[in-house]
PDB file of C-alpha atoms and ligand atoms in Angstrom:
ATOM      1  CA  MET N 282     139.021 124.213 149.160  1.00  0.00           C
ATOM      2  CA  SER N 283     136.465 126.902 147.317  1.00  0.00           C
ATOM      3  CA  ASP N 284     133.779 125.408 144.786  1.00  0.00           C
ATOM      4  CA  ASP N 285     131.158 125.819 146.795  1.00  0.00           C
ATOM      5  CA  LEU N 286     131.710 129.822 147.146  1.00  0.00           C
ATOM      6  CA  THR N 287     130.200 132.186 145.644  1.00  0.00           C
ATOM      7  CA  LEU N 288     131.072 136.687 146.107  1.00  0.00           C
ATOM      8  CA  LEU N 289     127.922 138.907 144.352  1.00  0.00           C
ATOM      9  CA  CYS N 290     129.115 142.248 144.372  1.00  0.00           C
ATOM     10  CA  VAL N 291     125.941 145.253 143.344  1.00  0.00           C
ATOM     11  CA  HIS N 292     126.489 147.838 141.571  1.00  0.00           C
ATOM     12  CA  ALA N 293     125.545 151.181 139.814  1.00  0.00           C
ATOM     13  CA  HIS N 294     126.916 151.447 136.712  1.00  0.00           C
ATOM     14  CA  PRO N 295     128.964 150.067 134.229  1.00  0.00           C
ATOM     15  CA  ASP N 296     132.807 150.307 135.992  1.00  0.00           C
ATOM     16  CA  ASP N 297     131.631 151.048 139.429  1.00  0.00           C
ATOM     17  CA  GLU N 298     132.457 147.013 139.470  1.00  0.00           C
ATOM     18  CA  SER N 299     136.145 148.036 138.003  1.00  0.00           C
ATOM     19  CA  SER N 300     137.052 150.916 139.897  1.00  0.00           C
ATOM     20  CA  SER N 301     135.503 149.121 143.537  1.00  0.00           C
ATOM     21  CA  THR N 302     135.398 145.653 143.421  1.00  0.00           C
ATOM     22  CA  GLY N 303     138.245 145.159 140.480  1.00  0.00           C
ATOM     23  CA  GLY N 304     140.477 143.371 142.693  1.00  0.00           C
ATOM     24  CA  VAL N 305     138.715 141.030 144.582  1.00  0.00           C
ATOM     25  CA  LEU N 306     136.947 139.874 142.172  1.00  0.00           C
ATOM     26  CA  ARG N 307     139.613 138.805 139.480  1.00  0.00           C
ATOM     27  CA  THR N 308     141.430 137.378 143.217  1.00  0.00           C
ATOM     28  CA  TYR N 309     138.508 135.136 144.283  1.00  0.00           C
ATOM     29  CA  ALA N 310     137.566 134.196 141.293  1.00  0.00           C
ATOM     30  CA  ASP N 311     141.456 133.089 140.244  1.00  0.00           C
ATOM     31  CA  ALA N 312     141.061 131.201 143.764  1.00  0.00           C
ATOM     32  CA  GLY N 313     138.227 129.054 142.652  1.00  0.00           C
ATOM     33  CA  VAL N 314     135.171 131.468 144.183  1.00  0.00           C
ATOM     34  CA  ARG N 315     132.094 132.034 141.161  1.00  0.00           C
ATOM     35  CA  THR N 316     132.121 135.933 141.444  1.00  0.00           C
ATOM     36  CA  VAL N 317     128.816 137.615 140.472  1.00  0.00           C
ATOM     37  CA  LEU N 318     128.323 140.851 139.367  1.00  0.00           C
ATOM     38  CA  VAL N 319     124.455 142.287 139.332  1.00  0.00           C
ATOM     39  CA  THR N 320     124.743 145.493 137.838  1.00  0.00           C
ATOM     40  CA  CYS N 321     121.786 147.771 138.406  1.00  0.00           C
ATOM     41  CA  THR N 322     121.543 151.070 135.975  1.00  0.00           C
ATOM     42  CA  ASP N 323     122.448 151.201 132.529  1.00  0.00           C
ATOM     43  CA  GLY N 324     124.886 154.301 132.466  1.00  0.00           C
ATOM     44  CA  ALA N 325     123.467 155.900 129.863  1.00  0.00           C
ATOM     45  CA  LEU N 326     124.273 159.436 131.441  1.00  0.00           C
ATOM     46  CA  GLY N 327     127.506 158.526 131.000  1.00  0.00           C
ATOM     47  CA  ASP N 328     129.709 160.515 128.738  1.00  0.00           C
ATOM     48  CA  SER N 329     128.882 158.491 125.302  1.00  0.00           C
ATOM     49  CA  PRO N 330     132.285 157.335 123.916  1.00  0.00           C
ATOM     50  CA  ASP N 331     133.329 160.252 121.627  1.00  0.00           C
ATOM     51  CA  GLY N 332     133.146 162.550 124.623  1.00  0.00           C
ATOM     52  CA  VAL N 333     129.319 164.106 124.403  1.00  0.00           C
ATOM     53  CA  ALA N 334     128.499 164.970 128.006  1.00  0.00           C
ATOM     54  CA  PRO N 335     125.373 164.067 129.622  1.00  0.00           C
ATOM     55  CA  ASP N 336     123.606 167.426 129.550  1.00  0.00           C
ATOM     56  CA  ALA N 337     124.597 168.438 125.533  1.00  0.00           C
ATOM     57  CA  GLU N 338     122.096 168.107 123.101  1.00  0.00           C
ATOM     58  CA  HIS N 339     123.088 165.209 121.151  1.00  0.00           C
ATOM     59  CA  HIS N 340     124.072 162.952 123.933  1.00  0.00           C
ATOM     60  CA  GLU N 341     122.058 159.672 122.294  1.00  0.00           C
ATOM     61  CA  PRO N 342     121.925 157.952 125.855  1.00  0.00           C
ATOM     62  CA  GLY N 343     120.557 154.916 124.125  1.00  0.00           C
ATOM     63  CA  GLU N 344     123.393 154.150 122.034  1.00  0.00           C
ATOM     64  CA  VAL N 345     125.428 155.568 125.188  1.00  0.00           C
ATOM     65  CA  ALA N 346     124.117 151.966 127.180  1.00  0.00           C
ATOM     66  CA  ALA N 347     124.697 149.014 124.583  1.00  0.00           C
ATOM     67  CA  HIS N 348     128.323 151.150 124.765  1.00  0.00           C
ATOM     68  CA  ARG N 349     128.618 150.323 128.191  1.00  0.00           C
ATOM     69  CA  ALA N 350     127.142 147.222 127.904  1.00  0.00           C
ATOM     70  CA  GLU N 351     129.539 146.487 125.346  1.00  0.00           C
ATOM     71  CA  GLU N 352     132.843 148.008 127.998  1.00  0.00           C
ATOM     72  CA  LEU N 353     131.187 145.794 131.085  1.00  0.00           C
ATOM     73  CA  ARG N 354     130.452 142.410 129.092  1.00  0.00           C
ATOM     74  CA  THR N 355     134.824 143.196 128.001  1.00  0.00           C
ATOM     75  CA  ALA N 356     135.893 144.377 132.075  1.00  0.00           C
ATOM     76  CA  SER N 357     134.140 140.914 132.954  1.00  0.00           C
ATOM     77  CA  ALA N 358     135.942 139.177 130.782  1.00  0.00           C
ATOM     78  CA  ILE N 359     139.011 140.587 132.311  1.00  0.00           C
ATOM     79  CA  LEU N 360     137.726 140.188 135.958  1.00  0.00           C
ATOM     80  CA  CYS N 361     136.958 137.167 135.579  1.00  0.00           C
ATOM     81  CA  VAL N 362     133.376 136.914 136.028  1.00  0.00           C
ATOM     82  CA  THR N 363     131.451 133.927 136.534  1.00  0.00           C
ATOM     83  CA  ARG N 364     128.118 135.287 135.140  1.00  0.00           C
ATOM     84  CA  LEU N 365     127.785 139.360 135.102  1.00  0.00           C
ATOM     85  CA  GLU N 366     123.817 140.723 134.771  1.00  0.00           C
ATOM     86  CA  MET N 367     122.581 143.746 134.242  1.00  0.00           C
ATOM     87  CA  LEU N 368     118.943 144.764 135.011  1.00  0.00           C
ATOM     88  CA  GLY N 369     118.973 147.857 133.424  1.00  0.00           C
ATOM     89  CA  PHE N 370     117.149 150.421 135.204  1.00  0.00           C
ATOM     90  CA  PRO N 371     117.755 153.086 133.573  1.00  0.00           C
ATOM     91  CA  ASP N 372     120.317 155.828 134.690  1.00  0.00           C
ATOM     92  CA  SER N 373     118.932 157.860 137.676  1.00  0.00           C
ATOM     93  CA  GLY N 374     122.044 160.474 136.783  1.00  0.00           C
ATOM     94  CA  MET N 375     124.041 161.786 140.178  1.00  0.00           C
ATOM     95  CA  GLU N 376     122.341 163.918 142.208  1.00  0.00           C
ATOM     96  CA  GLY N 377     119.264 167.128 141.286  1.00  0.00           C
ATOM     97  CA  TRP N 378     119.649 166.252 138.335  1.00  0.00           C
ATOM     98  CA  PRO N 379     116.968 166.033 136.400  1.00  0.00           C
ATOM     99  CA  GLN N 380     116.476 162.810 135.762  1.00  0.00           C
ATOM    100  CA  ASN N 381     116.457 161.533 139.216  1.00  0.00           C
ATOM    101  CA  GLU N 382     113.022 161.544 139.008  1.00  0.00           C
ATOM    102  CA  ALA N 383     112.150 159.914 135.230  1.00  0.00           C
ATOM    103  CA  PRO N 384     109.577 157.352 135.285  1.00  0.00           C
ATOM    104  CA  GLY N 385     111.543 154.483 135.934  1.00  0.00           C
ATOM    105  CA  SER N 386     114.880 155.785 136.840  1.00  0.00           C
ATOM    106  CA  PHE N 387     116.364 153.755 138.849  1.00  0.00           C
ATOM    107  CA  TRP N 388     115.919 156.251 141.227  1.00  0.00           C
ATOM    108  CA  SER N 389     112.911 156.158 141.134  1.00  0.00           C
ATOM    109  CA  THR N 390     111.656 153.051 141.447  1.00  0.00           C
ATOM    110  CA  PRO N 391     110.249 150.829 144.764  1.00  0.00           C
ATOM    111  CA  VAL N 392     112.766 149.766 146.613  1.00  0.00           C
ATOM    112  CA  ASP N 393     110.817 146.541 146.906  1.00  0.00           C
ATOM    113  CA  VAL N 394     109.700 146.611 143.869  1.00  0.00           C
ATOM    114  CA  ALA N 395     113.736 146.907 142.535  1.00  0.00           C
ATOM    115  CA  ALA N 396     115.297 144.367 145.275  1.00  0.00           C
ATOM    116  CA  GLN N 397     112.126 142.243 143.944  1.00  0.00           C
ATOM    117  CA  ARG N 398     114.406 141.981 140.597  1.00  0.00           C
ATOM    118  CA  LEU N 399     117.513 141.270 142.411  1.00  0.00           C
ATOM    119  CA  LEU N 400     116.170 138.586 144.724  1.00  0.00           C
ATOM    120  CA  PRO N 401     115.461 135.697 142.275  1.00  0.00           C
ATOM    121  CA  ILE N 402     119.659 136.376 141.501  1.00  0.00           C
ATOM    122  CA  LEU N 403     120.069 135.824 145.461  1.00  0.00           C
ATOM    123  CA  LEU N 404     118.022 132.530 145.609  1.00  0.00           C
ATOM    124  CA  GLU N 405     119.485 131.032 142.760  1.00  0.00           C
ATOM    125  CA  GLU N 406     123.018 132.141 143.807  1.00  0.00           C
ATOM    126  CA  ARG N 407     123.010 131.284 147.591  1.00  0.00           C
ATOM    127  CA  PRO N 408     126.212 133.856 147.683  1.00  0.00           C
ATOM    128  CA  GLN N 409     128.097 132.891 151.308  1.00  0.00           C
ATOM    129  CA  VAL N 410     129.306 137.248 151.083  1.00  0.00           C
ATOM    130  CA  VAL N 411     127.576 139.665 149.316  1.00  0.00           C
ATOM    131  CA  VAL N 412     129.421 143.854 148.304  1.00  0.00           C
ATOM    132  CA  THR N 413     127.744 146.591 147.263  1.00  0.00           C
ATOM    133  CA  TYR N 414     128.522 149.966 148.916  1.00  0.00           C
ATOM    134  CA  ASP N 415     127.579 152.211 152.172  1.00  0.00           C
ATOM    135  CA  ALA N 416     123.574 153.226 153.013  1.00  0.00           C
ATOM    136  CA  ASN N 417     125.515 157.054 151.023  1.00  0.00           C
ATOM    137  CA  GLY N 418     126.482 155.321 149.019  1.00  0.00           C
ATOM    138  CA  PHE N 419     129.736 155.626 149.400  1.00  0.00           C
ATOM    139  CA  TYR N 420     129.801 158.988 147.926  1.00  0.00           C
ATOM    140  CA  GLY N 421     126.196 160.075 147.865  1.00  0.00           C
ATOM    141  CA  HIS N 422     125.240 158.589 143.956  1.00  0.00           C
ATOM    142  CA  PRO N 423     121.576 158.092 144.049  1.00  0.00           C
ATOM    143  CA  ASP N 424     121.818 154.838 141.583  1.00  0.00           C
ATOM    144  CA  HIS N 425     124.739 153.480 144.396  1.00  0.00           C
ATOM    145  CA  ILE N 426     122.001 154.831 147.923  1.00  0.00           C
ATOM    146  CA  GLN N 427     119.261 152.830 145.698  1.00  0.00           C
ATOM    147  CA  ALA N 428     121.614 149.979 145.412  1.00  0.00           C
ATOM    148  CA  ASN N 429     122.807 149.287 148.644  1.00  0.00           C
ATOM    149  CA  ARG N 430     118.770 149.920 149.611  1.00  0.00           C
ATOM    150  CA  ILE N 431     117.881 146.931 147.045  1.00  0.00           C
ATOM    151  CA  THR N 432     120.796 144.761 148.519  1.00  0.00           C
ATOM    152  CA  VAL N 433     119.309 145.226 151.714  1.00  0.00           C
ATOM    153  CA  ALA N 434     116.252 144.821 150.883  1.00  0.00           C
ATOM    154  CA  ALA N 435     116.512 141.481 148.819  1.00  0.00           C
ATOM    155  CA  LEU N 436     118.704 139.811 151.706  1.00  0.00           C
ATOM    156  CA  ALA N 437     116.405 139.965 154.370  1.00  0.00           C
ATOM    157  CA  ALA N 438     114.022 139.096 151.401  1.00  0.00           C
ATOM    158  CA  SER N 439     115.819 136.210 150.784  1.00  0.00           C
ATOM    159  CA  GLY N 440     115.869 135.374 154.363  1.00  0.00           C
ATOM    160  CA  LEU N 441     119.696 133.615 153.482  1.00  0.00           C
ATOM    161  CA  THR N 442     123.125 134.230 156.128  1.00  0.00           C
ATOM    162  CA  ALA N 443     125.017 136.063 154.171  1.00  0.00           C
ATOM    163  CA  THR N 444     127.727 138.435 155.836  1.00  0.00           C
ATOM    164  CA  LEU N 445     127.274 141.818 154.212  1.00  0.00           C
ATOM    165  CA  LEU N 446     129.987 144.396 153.185  1.00  0.00           C
ATOM    166  CA  TYR N 447     130.290 147.868 152.497  1.00  0.00           C
ATOM    167  CA  THR N 448     133.051 149.274 149.801  1.00  0.00           C
ATOM    168  CA  ALA N 449     135.200 151.140 151.410  1.00  0.00           C
ATOM    169  CA  ILE N 450     138.588 154.067 151.708  1.00  0.00           C
ATOM    170  CA  PRO N 451     140.073 154.338 154.795  1.00  0.00           C
ATOM    171  CA  LYS N 452     140.850 157.735 155.731  1.00  0.00           C
ATOM    172  CA  SER N 453     144.367 156.646 155.880  1.00  0.00           C
ATOM    173  CA  ALA N 454     145.565 155.744 152.699  1.00  0.00           C
ATOM    174  CA  PHE N 455     143.311 158.284 150.876  1.00  0.00           C
ATOM    175  CA  LYS N 456     145.959 160.885 152.287  1.00  0.00           C
ATOM    176  CA  ARG N 457     148.582 158.659 150.422  1.00  0.00           C
ATOM    177  CA  PHE N 458     146.711 158.107 147.271  1.00  0.00           C
ATOM    178  CA  ARG N 459     146.200 162.152 147.170  1.00  0.00           C
ATOM    179  CA  THR N 460     149.793 162.229 148.336  1.00  0.00           C
ATOM    180  CA  VAL N 461     150.806 160.251 145.124  1.00  0.00           C
ATOM    181  CA  LEU N 462     148.533 162.371 142.705  1.00  0.00           C
ATOM    182  CA  GLU N 463     149.903 166.070 144.190  1.00  0.00           C
ATOM    183  CA  GLU N 464     153.293 164.572 143.576  1.00  0.00           C
ATOM    184  CA  ALA N 465     152.422 163.646 139.740  1.00  0.00           C
ATOM    185  CA  GLY N 466     150.737 166.738 139.577  1.00  0.00           C
ATOM    186  CA  ILE N 467     147.145 164.225 138.292  1.00  0.00           C
ATOM    187  CA  GLU N 468     143.475 165.914 139.607  1.00  0.00           C
ATOM    188  CA  GLY N 469     141.383 163.691 141.362  1.00  0.00           C
ATOM    189  CA  PRO N 470     139.233 163.662 144.594  1.00  0.00           C
ATOM    190  CA  GLY N 471     140.231 166.531 146.508  1.00  0.00           C
ATOM    191  CA  SER N 472     142.303 168.405 144.359  1.00  0.00           C
ATOM    192  CA  ASP N 473     140.313 171.471 145.038  1.00  0.00           C
ATOM    193  CA  GLY N 474     141.940 171.158 148.529  1.00  0.00           C
ATOM    194  CA  GLU N 475     138.054 170.155 149.960  1.00  0.00           C
ATOM    195  CA  ASP N 476     137.121 166.938 151.672  1.00  0.00           C
ATOM    196  CA  PRO N 477     135.829 164.671 149.361  1.00  0.00           C
ATOM    197  CA  PRO N 478     132.354 162.176 150.364  1.00  0.00           C
ATOM    198  CA  PHE N 479     134.055 159.656 151.293  1.00  0.00           C
ATOM    199  CA  GLY N 480     136.563 158.051 153.710  1.00  0.00           C
ATOM    200  CA  THR N 481     135.746 155.397 156.602  1.00  0.00           C
ATOM    201  CA  PRO N 482     137.523 156.438 159.354  1.00  0.00           C
ATOM    202  CA  ASP N 483     140.548 152.865 159.098  1.00  0.00           C
ATOM    203  CA  GLU N 484     138.923 151.647 162.888  1.00  0.00           C
ATOM    204  CA  GLN N 485     136.353 151.317 160.781  1.00  0.00           C
ATOM    205  CA  ILE N 486     137.375 148.470 158.376  1.00  0.00           C
ATOM    206  CA  GLY N 487     136.613 145.399 159.495  1.00  0.00           C
ATOM    207  CA  ILE N 488     138.486 144.154 155.734  1.00  0.00           C
ATOM    208  CA  ILE N 489     141.296 143.572 153.779  1.00  0.00           C
ATOM    209  CA  VAL N 490     142.714 142.179 150.757  1.00  0.00           C
ATOM    210  CA  ASP N 491     145.509 141.845 149.505  1.00  0.00           C
ATOM    211  CA  VAL N 492     144.675 142.188 146.124  1.00  0.00           C
ATOM    212  CA  THR N 493     148.534 142.693 144.713  1.00  0.00           C
ATOM    213  CA  ASP N 494     147.924 139.489 141.227  1.00  0.00           C
ATOM    214  CA  ALA N 495     144.870 141.964 140.649  1.00  0.00           C
ATOM    215  CA  ALA N 496     145.916 145.433 140.598  1.00  0.00           C
ATOM    216  CA  ASP N 497     146.836 144.737 136.808  1.00  0.00           C
ATOM    217  CA  ALA N 498     143.647 143.414 135.236  1.00  0.00           C
ATOM    218  CA  LYS N 499     141.498 145.913 137.600  1.00  0.00           C
ATOM    219  CA  PHE N 500     144.063 148.584 135.705  1.00  0.00           C
ATOM    220  CA  ASP N 501     142.662 146.714 132.610  1.00  0.00           C
ATOM    221  CA  ALA N 502     139.817 146.643 133.848  1.00  0.00           C
ATOM    222  CA  LEU N 503     138.930 150.406 133.720  1.00  0.00           C
ATOM    223  CA  SER N 504     140.936 150.831 130.927  1.00  0.00           C
ATOM    224  CA  ALA N 505     137.547 148.286 128.914  1.00  0.00           C
ATOM    225  CA  HIS N 506     135.547 151.762 130.162  1.00  0.00           C
ATOM    226  CA  SER N 507     137.420 153.733 127.778  1.00  0.00           C
ATOM    227  CA  SER N 508     134.649 156.289 127.252  1.00  0.00           C
ATOM    228  CA  GLN N 509     134.180 156.672 130.896  1.00  0.00           C
ATOM    229  CA  THR N 510     137.710 156.839 132.858  1.00  0.00           C
ATOM    230  CA  ASP N 511     140.126 157.552 129.331  1.00  0.00           C
ATOM    231  CA  ASP N 512     140.764 161.461 130.914  1.00  0.00           C
ATOM    232  CA  SER N 513     140.670 159.825 134.611  1.00  0.00           C
ATOM    233  CA  PHE N 514     142.728 159.832 137.000  1.00  0.00           C
ATOM    234  CA  PHE N 515     143.306 155.416 137.661  1.00  0.00           C
ATOM    235  CA  LEU N 516     144.676 155.903 134.250  1.00  0.00           C
ATOM    236  CA  LYS N 517     146.708 159.240 133.860  1.00  0.00           C
ATOM    237  CA  MET N 518     148.890 157.611 137.012  1.00  0.00           C
ATOM    238  CA  GLY N 519     150.103 155.005 134.961  1.00  0.00           C
ATOM    239  CA  ARG N 520     150.183 151.224 134.979  1.00  0.00           C
ATOM    240  CA  ASP N 521     153.287 151.059 137.948  1.00  0.00           C
ATOM    241  CA  LYS N 522     151.482 154.171 140.267  1.00  0.00           C
ATOM    242  CA  PHE N 523     148.416 152.360 140.216  1.00  0.00           C
ATOM    243  CA  ARG N 524     149.872 149.140 140.989  1.00  0.00           C
ATOM    244  CA  GLU N 525     151.092 150.589 144.511  1.00  0.00           C
ATOM    245  CA  LEU N 526     147.618 153.108 144.963  1.00  0.00           C
ATOM    246  CA  PHE N 527     145.795 149.412 144.350  1.00  0.00           C
ATOM    247  CA  ARG N 528     147.498 146.500 145.992  1.00  0.00           C
ATOM    248  CA  ARG N 529     144.411 146.473 148.893  1.00  0.00           C
ATOM    249  CA  GLU N 530     140.573 146.452 148.851  1.00  0.00           C
ATOM    250  CA  TYR N 531     138.471 147.773 152.024  1.00  0.00           C
ATOM    251  CA  PHE N 532     135.418 146.387 153.682  1.00  0.00           C
ATOM    252  CA  VAL N 533     133.502 147.309 155.959  1.00  0.00           C
ATOM    253  CA  ARG N 534     131.107 144.922 157.730  1.00  0.00           C
ATOM    254  CA  ALA N 535     127.372 145.949 157.314  1.00  0.00           C
ATOM    255  CA  GLN N 536     126.395 142.231 158.651  1.00  0.00           C
ATOM    256  CA  ASP N 537     128.617 139.282 160.075  1.00  0.00           C
ATOM    257  CA  PRO N 538     127.432 136.471 160.622  1.00  0.00           C
ATOM    258  CA  PHE N 539     130.351 135.115 162.756  1.00  0.00           C
ATOM    259  CA  GLY N 540     130.185 138.210 164.776  1.00  0.00           C
ATOM    260  CA  ARG N 541     133.540 138.771 163.493  1.00  0.00           C
ATOM    261  CA  THR N 542     136.186 141.353 165.210  1.00  0.00           C
ATOM    262  CA  GLY N 543     139.298 143.295 164.329  1.00  0.00           C
ATOM    263  CA  VAL N 544     140.583 143.490 161.113  1.00  0.00           C
ATOM    264  CA  ASP N 545     139.982 139.727 159.161  1.00  0.00           C
ATOM    265  CA  ASP N 546     142.530 139.877 155.349  1.00  0.00           C
ATOM    266  CA  ASP N 547     139.746 137.036 153.025  1.00  0.00           C
ATOM    267  CA  LEU N 548     136.322 138.115 152.406  1.00  0.00           C
ATOM    268  CA  PHE N 549     135.179 135.018 153.288  1.00  0.00           C
ATOM    269  CA  ALA N 550     135.509 134.977 156.818  1.00  0.00           C
ATOM    270  CA  GLY N 551     134.371 132.547 159.357  1.00  0.00           C
ATOM    271  CA  TRP N 552     133.002 130.307 156.570  1.00  0.00           C
ATOM    272  CA  ARG N 553     136.037 128.580 155.757  1.00  0.00           C
TER     273      ARG N 553
HETATM  274 ZN1   ZN J 218     128.925 154.776 139.757  1.00  0.00          ZN
END
């Protein structure tokens, strides 16, 4: 029975839910699990719908935020998310941008203050499994790092017993991914020959979920974020390659009440 199981994912920007956990969100929703998505920022420092970059003069953060909220609602519907909560913190931009320190930005908000926004949702939902990024925010983006920090803080403050998982791409999967992109002549992370700021040693992966049946939904959810993804390697590779590359999602156990070891194939391992 999945009736009493709840999965809660904390993400930084609209579109992160689809790229990093679209597969599990849809897979577990299909299995009858309650799924809760918390998106921390408004994504106002992304590209505008007509492709205006955030550092351009006529970039309108308010319009971008409204558009991205709409995209997020569409993607959440595709992923069959039960409850979507947007915390609405102003996007802090990429590392080193002046907006990092803008008053009220997600990054500049003290962790305990921002965590207070997540805490009531945790207490209402009482999820068995919470998913976010690792302490490096998966790839170093300030808002992703902050998402990790407030999740850890709010979970501790909640007193809940939950499994806390971090999204991950194992190094072996990344190698495969790079080969496929190279063969297709598509630029993506690592195409410049540099190692990207992510990639987890395979032996640290604690859970691998088969999301084959949700791969199309994940592709569609990413497509729903067209203002950010139209030009992305995700969509350029096409549905077939995407399905092949994204049929699994990987997680590192950060807190596990059951002390499990080895590799599980279920986020709720130990809970059922
Ligand atoms: Zn993001």
